[in-house]
Each structure stands twice: as structure tokens, then as C-alpha cells.
Coordinates of C-alpha atoms in Angstrom, one line a residue:
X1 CA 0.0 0.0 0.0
X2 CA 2.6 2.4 -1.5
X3 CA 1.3 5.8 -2.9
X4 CA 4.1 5.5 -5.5
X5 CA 4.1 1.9 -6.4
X6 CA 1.6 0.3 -8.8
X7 CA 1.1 -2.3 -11.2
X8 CA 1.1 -1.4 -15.1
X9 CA -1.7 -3.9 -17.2
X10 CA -1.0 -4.5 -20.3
X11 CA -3.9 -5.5 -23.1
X12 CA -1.2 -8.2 -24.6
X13 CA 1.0 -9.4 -21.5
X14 CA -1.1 -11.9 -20.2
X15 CA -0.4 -15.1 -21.9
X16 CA -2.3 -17.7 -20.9
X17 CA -4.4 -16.1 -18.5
X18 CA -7.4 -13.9 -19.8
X19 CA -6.3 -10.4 -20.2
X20 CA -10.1 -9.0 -19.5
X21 CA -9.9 -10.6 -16.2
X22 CA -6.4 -9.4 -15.4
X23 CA -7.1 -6.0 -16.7
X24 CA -10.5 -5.9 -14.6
X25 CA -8.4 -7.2 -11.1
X26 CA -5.3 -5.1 -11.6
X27 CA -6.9 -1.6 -12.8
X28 CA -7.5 -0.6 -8.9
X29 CA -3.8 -0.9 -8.7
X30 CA -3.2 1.0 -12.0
X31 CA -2.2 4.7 -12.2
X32 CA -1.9 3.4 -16.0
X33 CA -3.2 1.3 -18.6
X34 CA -0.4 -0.2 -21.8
X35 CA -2.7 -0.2 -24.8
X36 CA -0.4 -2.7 -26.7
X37 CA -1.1 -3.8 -30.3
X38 CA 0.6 -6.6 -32.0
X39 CA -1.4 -7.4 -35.4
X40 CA -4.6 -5.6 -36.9
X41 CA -7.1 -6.9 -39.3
X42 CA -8.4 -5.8 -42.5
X43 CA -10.8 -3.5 -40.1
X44 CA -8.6 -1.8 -38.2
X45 CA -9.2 -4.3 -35.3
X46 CA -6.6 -5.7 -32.8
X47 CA -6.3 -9.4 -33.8
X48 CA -5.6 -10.4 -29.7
X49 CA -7.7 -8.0 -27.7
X50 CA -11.4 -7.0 -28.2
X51 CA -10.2 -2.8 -27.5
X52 CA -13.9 -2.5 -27.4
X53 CA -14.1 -4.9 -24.5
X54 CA -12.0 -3.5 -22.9
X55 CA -12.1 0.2 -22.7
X56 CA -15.9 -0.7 -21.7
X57 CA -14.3 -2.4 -18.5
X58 CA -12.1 0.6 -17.9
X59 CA -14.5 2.9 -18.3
X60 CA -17.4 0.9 -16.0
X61 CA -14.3 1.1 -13.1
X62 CA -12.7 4.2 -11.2
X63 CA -9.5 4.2 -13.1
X64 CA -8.6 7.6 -13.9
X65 CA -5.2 7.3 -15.0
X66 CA -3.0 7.4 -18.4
X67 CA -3.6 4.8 -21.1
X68 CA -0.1 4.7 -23.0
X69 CA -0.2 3.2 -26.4
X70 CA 2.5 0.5 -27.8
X71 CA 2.4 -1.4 -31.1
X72 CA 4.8 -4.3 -30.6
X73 CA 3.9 -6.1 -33.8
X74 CA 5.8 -6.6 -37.5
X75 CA 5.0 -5.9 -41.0
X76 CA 4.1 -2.7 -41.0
X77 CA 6.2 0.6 -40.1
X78 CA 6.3 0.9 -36.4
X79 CA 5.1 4.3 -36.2
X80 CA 2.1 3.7 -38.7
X81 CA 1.5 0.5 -35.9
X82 CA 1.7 2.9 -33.2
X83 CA -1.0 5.4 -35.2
X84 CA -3.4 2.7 -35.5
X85 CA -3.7 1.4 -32.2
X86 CA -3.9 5.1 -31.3
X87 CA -7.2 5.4 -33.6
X88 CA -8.6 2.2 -32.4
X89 CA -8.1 3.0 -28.8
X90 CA -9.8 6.6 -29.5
X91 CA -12.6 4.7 -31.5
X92 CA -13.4 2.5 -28.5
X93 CA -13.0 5.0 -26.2
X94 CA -15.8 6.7 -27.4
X95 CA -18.3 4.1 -28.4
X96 CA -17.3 3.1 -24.0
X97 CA -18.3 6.4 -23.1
X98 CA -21.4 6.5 -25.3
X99 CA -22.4 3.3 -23.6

């Protein structure tokens, strides 16, 4: 019980064990949120995580902290990964808020 200690949840660092859960236990902890991407589809969608999922979980909780965006995936330039997760996260982070 540390004011400056915390735990970071990441959307993609969960192996085997379901990220939504993790994300749901751990955000009480979390003065931030890792938005990671790895792989999009031919929607614009994260391949691994449902971001609409799971900024509704965020938003339904008290976090009110940073989401950071990462794109940790291949094929494409990293910054144009980095752009897209940062248009899907903005995307689901209103359809969350608009219920």
C-alpha cells in the first residue's frame, strides 16, 4: 500500500491467462493502462484484444489514469502500428463512453 508503487496492465501481457480478467483485477492498482497492439485486421481491429471490450471495462471502473499506447507487432512501419492502435483506442474509447 505504496502511494508511488503500482502495477502497469498491459492488453497483450497476459499469456495464458485472460487479459479481460487481469485488466478488470489489476486496474484498482493501476495509475496506468499499456494499450499494446501486435497485429490488426483488414478492419482496423486488434487481432488479440477485443479494445472495445476492454475500454468498456475501464470505463465501467474508477480508473482515472494514463492509457499509453505501444504497437509491438511486425510488417508494417512501427510508427504507422503505433497510429493505429492510437485510432482504435480513440474509436473505442468513445463508443465506452457513449455506452
Amino acid at each position: 500500500d505504496r502511494p508511488n508503487a503500482g502495477i502497469l496492465p498491459d492488453f497483450n501481457n497476459f499469456g495464458r491467462y485472460d487479459r479481460y480478467e487481469g485488466v478488470t483485477k489489476s486496474l484498482p492498482y493501476a495509475p496506468a493502462v499499456c494499450a499494446k497492439a501486435l497485429k490488426f485486421d483488414d478492419e482496423g481491429n486488434e487481432t488479440k484484444t477485443d479494445y472495445y471490450r476492454m475500454l468498456r471495462i475501464i470505463h465501467a471502473s474508477d480508473f482515472s489514469g494514463v492509457i499509453t499506447i505501444e504497437f509491438e507487432g511486425g510488417g508494417i512501419d512501427p510508427v504507422e502500428g503505433a497510429l493505429m492502435t492510437k485510432k482504435l483506442l480513440l474509436k473505442a474509447i468513445k463508443a465506452a463512453r457513449e455506452g
